[in-house]
Coordinates of C-alpha atoms and ligand atoms in Angstrom, one line a residue:
M1056 CA 36.7 75.6 -67.1
A1057 CA 40.3 74.5 -67.2
E1058 CA 41.5 72.9 -70.4
V1059 CA 42.4 69.3 -70.3
D1060 CA 45.4 67.8 -72.0
S1061 CA 44.6 64.3 -73.0
G1062 CA 48.1 63.7 -74.3
I1063 CA 46.9 62.9 -77.8
S1064 CA 46.9 65.7 -80.5
E1065 CA 44.5 66.0 -83.3
Y1066 CA 47.2 65.1 -85.7
D1067 CA 48.3 62.1 -83.7
S1068 CA 44.8 60.8 -83.7
L1069 CA 44.9 60.5 -87.5
R1070 CA 48.0 58.4 -87.6
R1071 CA 48.8 54.9 -86.5
P1072 CA 50.9 55.0 -83.4
D1073 CA 53.9 53.6 -85.3
G1074 CA 53.6 56.6 -87.8
D1075 CA 52.7 54.4 -90.8
A1076 CA 49.7 54.7 -93.1
P1077 CA 46.4 56.4 -91.9
L1078 CA 44.1 54.3 -89.8
S1079 CA 40.9 52.7 -91.0
K1080 CA 37.6 54.5 -90.1
K1081 CA 36.7 51.9 -87.5
A1082 CA 40.1 52.0 -85.8
L1083 CA 39.9 55.8 -85.9
K1084 CA 36.6 55.8 -84.1
K1085 CA 37.9 53.4 -81.5
Q1086 CA 40.9 55.6 -80.9
Q1087 CA 38.7 58.7 -80.6
K1088 CA 36.5 57.0 -78.1
E1089 CA 39.5 56.0 -76.0
A1090 CA 40.8 59.5 -76.1
E1091 CA 37.4 60.9 -74.9
K1092 CA 37.4 58.4 -72.1
A1093 CA 40.9 59.4 -71.0
A1094 CA 39.9 63.1 -71.1
K1095 CA 36.9 62.5 -69.0
K1096 CA 38.9 60.7 -66.4
A1097 CA 41.5 63.4 -66.3
Q1098 CA 38.7 66.0 -66.0
H1099 CA 37.2 64.1 -63.1
K1100 CA 40.5 63.9 -61.3
L1101 CA 41.1 67.5 -61.7
G1102 CA 37.7 68.3 -60.4
K1103 CA 38.4 66.3 -57.3
D1104 CA 41.7 68.0 -56.7
Q1105 CA 40.2 71.4 -57.1
Q1106 CA 37.4 70.5 -54.7
S1107 CA 39.8 69.3 -52.0
H1108 CA 41.8 72.4 -52.6
A1109 CA 38.7 74.5 -52.1
D1110 CA 37.9 72.6 -48.9
V1111 CA 41.2 73.6 -47.4
E1112 CA 40.7 77.1 -48.6
T1113 CA 37.1 77.7 -47.5
E1114 CA 37.4 77.5 -43.8
D1115 CA 34.5 76.0 -41.8
Y1116 CA 32.8 79.2 -40.9
A1117 CA 31.1 77.6 -37.9
K1118 CA 34.2 76.1 -36.4
D1119 CA 34.1 78.3 -33.4
F1120 CA 30.6 77.3 -32.5
Y1121 CA 31.0 73.6 -31.9
G1122 CA 33.4 70.9 -30.8
N1123 CA 34.8 69.1 -27.8
L1124 CA 35.4 71.4 -24.8
P1125 CA 38.7 70.9 -23.1
M1126 CA 38.3 69.0 -19.9
I1127 CA 36.9 71.4 -17.3
Q1128 CA 39.6 71.6 -14.7
S1129 CA 38.4 74.7 -13.1
R1130 CA 41.0 76.7 -15.0
E1131 CA 38.7 79.8 -15.3
K1132 CA 35.4 81.0 -14.0
V1133 CA 32.9 81.5 -16.8
D1134 CA 30.2 84.2 -16.4
R1135 CA 27.5 82.3 -18.1
T1136 CA 24.1 81.2 -16.9
L1137 CA 23.1 77.7 -17.7
H1138 CA 19.3 77.6 -17.8
R1139 CA 17.1 74.8 -16.5
V1140 CA 15.3 72.9 -19.2
S1141 CA 12.2 72.9 -17.1
G1142 CA 12.2 76.7 -17.4
L1143 CA 12.1 76.8 -21.2
T1144 CA 8.5 77.9 -21.8
P1145 CA 6.6 79.8 -24.5
S1146 CA 6.6 82.9 -22.3
R1147 CA 10.4 83.1 -22.9
A1148 CA 10.1 82.7 -26.7
D1149 CA 13.0 84.3 -28.7
E1150 CA 15.3 84.5 -25.7
K1151 CA 18.8 83.1 -26.3
V1152 CA 19.9 80.7 -23.6
W1153 CA 22.6 78.2 -22.7
I1154 CA 21.6 74.8 -21.4
R1155 CA 23.6 71.8 -20.2
G1156 CA 22.2 68.3 -20.4
R1157 CA 22.6 64.9 -21.9
L1158 CA 22.1 64.1 -25.5
H1159 CA 19.0 61.9 -25.2
T1160 CA 18.4 61.1 -28.9
S1161 CA 19.4 62.6 -32.2
R1162 CA 18.3 62.3 -35.8
S1163 CA 20.0 64.0 -38.7
K1164 CA 18.6 64.5 -42.2
G1165 CA 20.4 66.4 -44.9
K1166 CA 21.1 69.9 -43.7
Q1167 CA 19.4 69.5 -40.3
C1168 CA 19.8 67.6 -37.1
F1169 CA 17.1 67.3 -34.5
F1170 CA 18.2 66.2 -31.0
V1171 CA 16.7 66.0 -27.6
V1172 CA 18.5 67.4 -24.6
R1173 CA 17.6 65.7 -21.3
Q1174 CA 18.1 67.2 -17.9
Q1175 CA 17.0 64.7 -15.2
K1176 CA 13.3 64.2 -16.0
W1177 CA 13.0 67.3 -18.3
T1178 CA 13.6 67.1 -22.0
V1179 CA 13.6 69.7 -24.8
Q1180 CA 13.9 69.3 -28.6
A1181 CA 16.7 71.1 -30.3
L1182 CA 17.1 71.9 -34.0
V1183 CA 20.4 72.7 -35.7
S1184 CA 20.2 73.5 -39.4
V1185 CA 22.7 74.8 -41.9
G1186 CA 22.6 78.6 -42.1
D1187 CA 24.7 81.7 -41.5
R1188 CA 26.0 80.4 -38.2
V1189 CA 25.7 76.7 -38.7
S1190 CA 27.9 74.8 -41.3
K1191 CA 27.5 71.4 -42.8
Q1192 CA 30.5 70.3 -40.8
M1193 CA 28.8 71.3 -37.6
I1194 CA 25.7 69.2 -38.5
K1195 CA 28.0 66.3 -39.1
F1196 CA 29.6 66.8 -35.7
V1197 CA 26.4 67.1 -33.8
A1198 CA 25.0 64.0 -35.5
A1199 CA 28.0 62.0 -34.4
V1200 CA 27.8 62.9 -30.7
S1201 CA 27.1 59.7 -28.8
K1202 CA 23.9 59.4 -26.7
E1203 CA 24.2 60.2 -23.0
S1204 CA 27.1 62.6 -23.6
I1205 CA 26.9 65.8 -21.6
I1206 CA 26.6 68.8 -23.9
D1207 CA 26.4 72.6 -23.6
V1208 CA 24.0 74.1 -26.1
E1209 CA 23.2 77.7 -27.0
G1210 CA 20.1 78.5 -28.9
Y1211 CA 16.9 80.6 -29.2
I1212 CA 13.8 79.4 -27.6
R1213 CA 11.1 79.2 -30.3
T1214 CA 7.5 78.2 -29.9
V1215 CA 6.3 75.3 -32.1
P1216 CA 3.0 75.0 -34.0
N1217 CA 2.4 71.4 -33.0
K1218 CA 3.1 70.1 -29.5
I1219 CA 6.2 67.9 -29.2
D1220 CA 4.6 64.9 -27.3
S1221 CA 7.9 63.2 -26.7
C1222 CA 9.4 66.0 -24.7
S1223 CA 8.5 67.5 -21.3
Q1224 CA 8.8 70.9 -22.9
E1225 CA 6.0 70.4 -25.4
D1226 CA 5.5 73.9 -26.7
V1227 CA 9.0 75.1 -27.5
E1228 CA 12.2 74.0 -29.1
L1229 CA 15.7 75.4 -29.2
H1230 CA 17.1 76.7 -32.4
V1231 CA 20.7 76.0 -31.9
E1232 CA 23.8 78.1 -32.6
Q1233 CA 26.4 76.4 -30.5
V1234 CA 27.0 72.8 -29.3
W1235 CA 30.0 71.8 -27.1
V1236 CA 30.6 68.4 -25.7
V1237 CA 31.5 68.7 -22.1
S1238 CA 31.8 65.0 -21.3
P1239 CA 31.4 62.3 -24.0
A1240 CA 29.8 58.9 -23.4
V1241 CA 31.2 55.8 -25.0
P1242 CA 29.2 55.0 -28.1
R1243 CA 28.2 51.5 -27.0
L1244 CA 26.1 51.7 -23.8
P1245 CA 25.4 48.6 -21.7
L1246 CA 21.8 49.5 -21.7
Q1247 CA 19.7 52.2 -23.3
V1248 CA 17.8 54.6 -21.1
E1249 CA 14.9 54.3 -23.5
D1250 CA 14.7 50.5 -23.0
A1251 CA 15.1 50.9 -19.2
S1252 CA 12.2 53.3 -19.2
R1253 CA 9.7 50.9 -20.9
P1254 CA 6.5 50.3 -18.9
E1255 CA 6.1 46.9 -17.2
T1256 CA 3.1 46.4 -19.5
E1257 CA 5.4 46.2 -22.6
D1258 CA 7.0 43.0 -23.9
A1259 CA 9.5 41.7 -21.4
L1260 CA 12.0 41.2 -24.3
A1261 CA 12.1 44.9 -25.0
R1262 CA 12.7 45.8 -21.4
V1263 CA 15.9 45.5 -19.4
N1264 CA 16.2 42.9 -16.7
Q1265 CA 16.9 43.7 -13.1
D1266 CA 20.4 42.4 -12.9
T1267 CA 21.5 44.4 -16.0
R1268 CA 19.9 47.5 -14.5
L1269 CA 21.6 47.0 -11.2
D1270 CA 25.0 46.1 -12.8
N1271 CA 24.8 49.4 -14.6
R1272 CA 22.8 51.4 -12.0
V1273 CA 24.4 54.7 -13.0
I1274 CA 22.6 54.5 -16.4
D1275 CA 19.5 52.9 -14.9
L1276 CA 19.2 55.8 -12.4
R1277 CA 18.7 58.2 -15.3
T1278 CA 15.3 56.9 -16.2
Q1279 CA 12.4 59.2 -15.4
S1280 CA 10.9 56.7 -13.0
N1281 CA 14.1 56.4 -11.0
Q1282 CA 14.6 60.1 -11.0
A1283 CA 11.2 60.3 -9.5
L1284 CA 11.5 57.3 -7.2
F1285 CA 14.6 58.5 -5.4
R1286 CA 13.1 61.9 -4.9
V1287 CA 10.0 60.3 -3.3
E1288 CA 12.3 58.3 -1.1
A1289 CA 14.1 61.5 0.0
G1290 CA 10.6 62.9 0.8
L1291 CA 9.9 59.8 2.9
C1292 CA 12.9 60.5 5.1
K1293 CA 12.1 64.2 5.2
Y1294 CA 8.6 63.7 6.5
F1295 CA 9.8 61.1 9.0
R1296 CA 12.3 63.6 10.3
N1297 CA 9.8 66.6 10.1
Y1298 CA 7.1 64.8 12.0
L1299 CA 9.3 63.5 14.8
E1300 CA 11.2 66.8 15.2
K1301 CA 7.8 68.6 15.6
Q1302 CA 7.0 66.0 18.3
G1303 CA 10.2 66.9 20.2
F1304 CA 12.4 64.1 19.0
V1305 CA 16.2 64.5 18.7
E1306 CA 18.1 62.9 15.8
I1307 CA 21.0 60.7 17.1
H1308 CA 23.7 58.6 15.5
T1309 CA 24.5 55.2 16.9
P1310 CA 27.6 53.0 16.3
K1311 CA 27.6 50.5 13.5
I1312 CA 30.6 48.6 14.7
I1313 CA 29.7 46.8 17.8
S1314 CA 31.4 44.3 20.1
A1315 CA 28.5 41.8 20.3
A1316 CA 25.4 40.9 18.4
S1317 CA 22.6 43.0 19.9
E1318 CA 19.9 40.3 19.6
G1319 CA 21.7 37.0 19.8
G1320 CA 24.4 35.7 17.5
A1321 CA 22.5 34.8 14.3
N1322 CA 22.3 37.0 11.2
V1323 CA 25.2 39.2 12.2
F1324 CA 28.2 40.0 10.0
E1325 CA 31.6 39.5 11.7
V1326 CA 34.4 41.9 10.8
S1327 CA 38.0 41.9 11.8
Y1328 CA 38.8 44.6 14.3
F1329 CA 42.6 45.0 14.7
K1330 CA 43.7 42.0 16.7
S1331 CA 40.2 40.9 17.6
K1332 CA 36.8 40.8 15.9
A1333 CA 33.7 43.0 15.8
F1334 CA 30.2 42.9 14.4
L1335 CA 28.1 45.1 12.2
A1336 CA 25.0 46.4 14.0
Q1337 CA 21.8 44.5 13.2
S1338 CA 19.8 47.5 14.5
P1339 CA 20.4 50.6 16.6
Q1340 CA 18.1 49.0 19.2
L1341 CA 20.2 49.0 22.3
Y1342 CA 21.8 52.4 21.6
K1343 CA 18.5 54.2 21.0
Q1344 CA 17.2 52.8 24.3
M1345 CA 20.4 53.8 26.1
A1346 CA 19.9 57.4 24.7
V1347 CA 16.5 57.4 26.3
C1348 CA 18.1 56.2 29.5
G1349 CA 20.5 59.1 29.1
D1350 CA 17.5 61.5 29.2
L1351 CA 17.3 62.4 25.5
D1352 CA 13.7 61.4 26.0
R1353 CA 12.6 61.1 22.4
V1354 CA 15.1 60.0 19.8
F1355 CA 15.2 58.8 16.2
T1356 CA 18.0 57.8 13.8
V1357 CA 18.3 57.1 10.1
G1358 CA 21.2 54.8 9.3
A1359 CA 22.5 51.6 7.8
V1360 CA 21.4 48.3 9.4
F1361 CA 23.2 45.0 8.5
R1362 CA 21.6 41.5 8.4
A1363 CA 23.6 38.5 7.5
E1364 CA 20.5 36.6 6.4
D1365 CA 20.8 34.4 3.3
S1366 CA 17.3 35.5 2.4
N1367 CA 16.9 35.7 -1.4
T1368 CA 13.5 37.3 -1.4
H1369 CA 11.8 40.3 -2.9
R1370 CA 11.9 42.1 0.4
H1371 CA 15.2 41.3 2.1
L1372 CA 18.5 43.1 1.8
T1373 CA 21.7 42.5 3.7
E1374 CA 22.1 46.2 4.3
F1375 CA 19.1 48.5 4.5
V1376 CA 18.3 52.0 5.9
G1377 CA 16.7 51.8 9.3
L1378 CA 14.3 54.5 10.3
D1379 CA 14.3 54.0 14.0
L1380 CA 12.6 55.8 16.9
E1381 CA 12.4 55.4 20.6
M1382 CA 10.5 57.5 23.2
A1383 CA 9.8 57.7 26.9
F1384 CA 6.0 57.5 27.6
N1385 CA 3.9 58.4 30.6
Y1386 CA 1.7 55.5 31.5
H1387 CA 0.8 53.3 28.5
Y1388 CA 2.7 52.2 25.4
H1389 CA -0.3 53.0 23.3
E1390 CA 0.8 56.7 23.6
V1391 CA 3.7 55.6 21.3
V1392 CA 1.6 53.4 19.0
D1393 CA -0.7 56.3 18.4
L1394 CA 2.2 58.6 17.7
I1395 CA 3.8 56.2 15.2
G1396 CA 0.4 55.7 13.5
N1397 CA 0.0 59.4 13.2
M1398 CA 3.6 59.7 11.9
F1399 CA 2.8 57.3 9.1
I1400 CA -0.3 59.3 8.2
A1401 CA 1.8 62.5 8.1
I1402 CA 4.3 60.7 5.8
F1403 CA 1.7 59.3 3.5
K1404 CA -0.1 62.7 3.2
G1405 CA 3.2 64.5 2.7
L1406 CA 4.1 62.2 -0.2
Q1407 CA 0.6 62.4 -1.7
E1408 CA 0.4 66.2 -1.5
N1409 CA 4.0 67.1 -2.5
F1410 CA 5.1 64.2 -4.7
A1411 CA 2.0 63.4 -6.7
E1412 CA 3.8 64.1 -10.0
E1413 CA 6.7 61.8 -9.1
I1414 CA 4.4 59.1 -7.9
A1415 CA 2.5 59.3 -11.1
I1416 CA 5.8 59.0 -13.1
V1417 CA 6.7 55.8 -11.2
H1418 CA 3.3 54.4 -11.8
K1419 CA 3.5 55.1 -15.5
Q1420 CA 6.3 52.6 -15.7
Y1421 CA 5.2 50.4 -12.8
P1422 CA 1.4 50.5 -12.7
A1423 CA 0.0 50.1 -9.2
E1424 CA -3.2 50.8 -7.2
P1425 CA -2.8 54.1 -5.2
F1426 CA -1.9 53.6 -1.6
K1427 CA -4.9 53.8 0.8
F1428 CA -4.9 54.5 4.5
L1429 CA -7.4 55.4 7.3
E1430 CA -7.3 58.3 9.7
P1431 CA -6.8 57.4 12.5
S1432 CA -5.0 54.3 11.6
L1433 CA -6.6 50.9 12.0
I1434 CA -5.4 49.0 15.0
L1435 CA -6.3 45.4 15.5
D1436 CA -5.2 42.9 18.2
Y1437 CA -3.0 40.1 16.9
C1438 CA -5.7 37.7 18.0
E1439 CA -8.3 39.4 15.8
G1440 CA -6.0 39.0 12.8
V1441 CA -5.5 35.3 13.6
H1442 CA -9.3 34.9 13.8
M1443 CA -9.7 36.5 10.4
L1444 CA -7.1 34.1 9.0
Q1445 CA -8.7 31.1 10.7
E1446 CA -12.1 32.1 9.2
A1447 CA -10.5 32.3 5.8
G1448 CA -9.3 28.7 6.2
V1449 CA -5.7 29.2 7.5
E1450 CA -4.8 26.5 10.0
M1451 CA -3.0 28.3 12.8
E1452 CA -3.1 28.7 16.6
E1453 CA -3.5 32.0 18.4
G1454 CA 0.1 32.0 19.6
D1455 CA 1.7 31.1 16.3
D1456 CA 3.9 33.5 14.4
L1457 CA 2.5 34.9 11.2
S1458 CA 4.0 33.3 8.1
T1459 CA 4.7 35.5 5.1
P1460 CA 1.8 34.1 3.0
A1461 CA -0.5 34.5 6.1
E1462 CA 0.6 38.1 6.4
K1463 CA -0.2 38.8 2.8
L1464 CA -3.6 37.1 3.0
L1465 CA -4.4 39.1 6.2
G1466 CA -3.4 42.2 4.2
R1467 CA -6.0 41.3 1.5
L1468 CA -8.7 40.4 4.0
I1469 CA -8.2 43.7 5.9
K1470 CA -8.2 45.7 2.6
A1471 CA -11.5 44.1 1.6
K1472 CA -13.0 44.7 5.0
Y1473 CA -11.6 48.1 6.0
D1474 CA -10.4 49.5 2.7
T1475 CA -6.9 50.3 4.0
D1476 CA -3.4 49.3 2.9
F1477 CA -1.9 50.4 6.3
F1478 CA -2.8 48.8 9.6
I1479 CA -1.3 48.0 13.0
L1480 CA -1.4 44.6 14.7
D1481 CA -1.0 44.9 18.5
K1482 CA -0.2 42.4 21.2
F1483 CA 2.0 39.8 19.6
P1484 CA 2.7 36.5 21.3
L1485 CA 5.6 37.1 23.7
S1486 CA 7.4 33.9 22.5
V1487 CA 8.0 35.4 19.0
R1488 CA 9.6 38.7 20.3
P1489 CA 13.1 39.6 21.5
F1490 CA 14.1 39.3 25.2
Y1491 CA 13.7 43.0 25.9
T1492 CA 10.0 43.1 25.0
M1493 CA 7.6 43.9 27.9
P1494 CA 5.2 41.1 28.5
D1495 CA 1.4 41.8 28.7
P1496 CA 0.5 42.7 32.4
E1497 CA -2.5 40.3 32.4
N1498 CA -1.3 37.3 30.4
E1499 CA 2.4 36.5 29.7
K1500 CA 1.4 34.6 26.6
W1501 CA 1.1 38.1 25.0
S1502 CA 3.3 41.1 24.9
N1503 CA 3.1 44.9 24.6
S1504 CA 4.4 44.7 21.1
Y1505 CA 3.2 45.6 17.7
D1506 CA 4.0 45.3 14.0
M1507 CA 2.8 47.7 11.3
F1508 CA 1.9 46.6 7.7
M1509 CA 1.7 48.1 4.3
R1510 CA -0.1 46.1 1.5
G1511 CA 0.1 43.0 3.7
E1512 CA 3.9 43.2 4.4
E1513 CA 5.6 44.1 7.7
I1514 CA 7.3 47.4 7.6
L1515 CA 7.7 48.1 11.4
S1516 CA 8.4 46.1 14.4
G1517 CA 8.1 47.7 17.8
A1518 CA 7.3 47.3 21.5
Q1519 CA 7.3 48.6 25.0
R1520 CA 10.8 47.7 26.2
I1521 CA 11.6 46.4 29.7
H1522 CA 13.0 49.3 31.7
D1523 CA 13.4 47.5 35.0
S1524 CA 17.0 46.3 35.3
A1525 CA 16.2 43.2 37.4
F1526 CA 13.4 42.1 35.1
L1527 CA 15.5 42.7 32.0
L1528 CA 18.2 40.5 33.5
E1529 CA 15.7 37.8 34.2
R1530 CA 14.3 37.9 30.6
A1531 CA 17.8 38.0 29.1
K1532 CA 18.8 34.9 31.0
L1533 CA 15.6 33.1 30.0
H1534 CA 16.6 33.8 26.3
E1535 CA 20.1 32.5 27.1
I1536 CA 21.7 35.8 26.2
D1537 CA 25.3 36.2 27.2
I1538 CA 24.9 38.9 29.7
D1539 CA 28.6 39.9 29.8
K1540 CA 28.5 40.8 26.2
I1541 CA 25.8 43.4 26.6
K1542 CA 26.8 44.6 30.1
G1543 CA 26.7 48.2 29.0
Y1544 CA 23.1 47.9 27.9
I1545 CA 21.9 46.0 30.9
D1546 CA 23.7 48.5 33.3
A1547 CA 22.0 51.4 31.6
F1548 CA 18.8 50.4 33.4
K1549 CA 20.3 50.3 36.8
Y1550 CA 20.4 54.0 37.2
G1551 CA 16.7 54.7 36.7
A1552 CA 15.1 54.3 33.2
P1553 CA 11.9 55.9 32.0
P1554 CA 9.2 53.6 30.6
H1555 CA 9.7 53.6 26.9
A1556 CA 8.7 52.1 23.6
G1557 CA 9.7 52.5 19.9
G1558 CA 10.1 50.8 16.6
G1559 CA 12.3 50.0 13.7
I1560 CA 11.3 50.6 10.1
G1561 CA 12.9 49.5 6.8
M1562 CA 13.1 52.6 4.5
E1563 CA 13.3 50.6 1.3
R1564 CA 10.4 48.4 2.2
V1565 CA 8.2 51.3 3.0
M1566 CA 9.1 52.9 -0.3
M1567 CA 8.5 49.6 -2.2
L1568 CA 5.1 49.1 -0.7
Y1569 CA 3.9 52.7 -0.8
L1570 CA 4.6 52.7 -4.5
G1571 CA 3.3 49.2 -5.0
L1572 CA 6.6 47.9 -6.5
D1573 CA 7.5 44.2 -6.5
N1574 CA 11.1 44.3 -5.3
V1575 CA 13.0 46.0 -2.6
R1576 CA 16.0 46.3 -4.9
K1577 CA 14.2 48.9 -6.9
T1578 CA 14.1 51.2 -3.9
S1579 CA 17.7 50.7 -2.8
M1580 CA 20.0 52.8 -4.9
F1581 CA 22.9 50.3 -4.7
P1582 CA 21.3 47.2 -3.1
R1583 CA 23.2 44.6 -1.1
D1584 CA 21.9 41.1 -1.0
P1585 CA 23.4 37.7 -0.5
K1586 CA 24.4 37.6 -4.2
R1587 CA 25.2 41.3 -4.8
L1588 CA 28.0 43.3 -3.3
T1589 CA 28.7 45.6 -6.3
P1590 CA 28.5 48.2 -7.7
Ligands
ATP2134 P1 11.2 40.0 8.4 O1 10.4 39.1 9.3 O2 10.5 40.6 7.3 O3 12.5 39.4 8.0 P2 12.2 41.2 10.8 O4 11.1 40.7 11.7 O5 13.5 40.5 10.8 O6 11.7 41.3 9.3 P3 12.8 43.5 12.3 O7 14.1 43.0 12.8 O8 11.7 43.6 13.2 O9 12.4 42.7 11.0 O10 13.1 44.9 11.6 C1 12.2 46.0 11.5 C2 11.9 46.4 10.1 O11 13.1 46.5 9.4 C3 11.1 45.4 9.3 O12 9.7 45.6 9.6 C4 11.4 45.8 7.9 O13 10.8 47.0 7.5 C5 12.9 46.1 8.0 N1 13.7 45.0 7.7 C6 14.0 43.9 8.4 N2 14.8 43.1 7.8 C7 15.0 43.6 6.6 C8 15.8 43.1 5.5 N3 16.5 42.0 5.5 N4 15.8 43.9 4.4 C9 15.1 45.0 4.3 N5 14.3 45.5 5.4 C10 14.3 44.8 6.5

């Protein structure tokens, strides 16, 4: 150990500072004590200096194995495989792999840091502990990485003696040798993924409210239930397409900017269009019919539909995704009703069979009864539905439109009687349908039109359309439609038009009701409603 110069010699300590007579015993003792104290202080300071000197000298031996990656600007191609977290299994024990994911959680203790890497719905535990390759400084760095940052991690897959319940990869963990931050997240997040993932059954205070979620949708989308939900939604569109393509339908694209409101002036957004104005399409209705008149025979389209309705409900959006179809039939519109009923069965089955895991994940956060349907689909006449409601005490006439509460009640009555969450109501009153709806041939009080319901809420509206141009004109006039504004549509029927029928479906509504959710905003990735236009 280095010697320490206290600045006071043994001789000095025996004399008074002014060089006069020797000190008393007491004074001597005091002086000695002070000297010892000063020596201790000096020793401490020296120790500190030596330590920091040593720090500079002993380089961080792990410094090449962690840090912040320079921004990836596609400067170079790196020949490295980044493995999927889902593929980290005991059968690959002791393999060394690179993974990229988000830092989900981390917890450091002494010479170790446990952290969880999340990749969509998959998670794996990682352990970094001081050793030959990992320094204390590296642990400190890893522990300070903020949650949700994207990181590249290299490590050995190791099996674990006890299952890790909190991770999707329960049987393995990663023993880490390198950690690089690819893209850091700010340390203070507007909401925690963990909180946004809490089941509805938990205390509302611990959960995140809907507006906070939607304001920060990018983070909200990272929850397991949203990861699952939007995959189920993609499945819904896929099975819609698949089924119709197998039935000979052609996918078409219709204009969204139109010169006149397709079904009357209400509920339509006006936009400026150079020196004049235009409107956003409330549905692809007129165009899909014109496509049938153009001999495409069977068509469908998936696209944005706009409704300027100031409806602040759990099921209305101002922009939604329309799943629309239209087809020529031979002699009776029930050919189309049956096809659509079978299409829904194919969709429900496709989801059940291929998205069971995703559906279960959504239900873990948002518990709901599984969706039930019959094969073939239950079809009731509108009148029968009204009678069921009347029997249940609802005061309404046969020709009245169904109110929302009546629809819901009917859904419950039908579920109790037929054990199905999906049904079709046929033959609606003509007076509650648009001008192009074909009236019933026997009684003009009714029409060849139908709605379809899931869990007691309407998800499809459809009908046989009038294909006779003179009759169409007559009906349009009766509805006080400005004929000049839809001349192109009316004319389409002058040149011979096949009898046809179809329907329009709201994608978000189908998804909400299939999963048994309470709000259509949950199934719209970036919902638009009267109060929300961002993000
Ligand atoms: P509702 O009576 O529920 O307002 P609607 O009778 O206006 O619906 P249609 O114009 O027949 O509905 O549209 C067909 C389908 O489009 C509906 O069954 C529904 O699935 C969907 N849909 C209609 N309006 C909306 C909306 N504002 N938000 C979300 N989906 C909608």
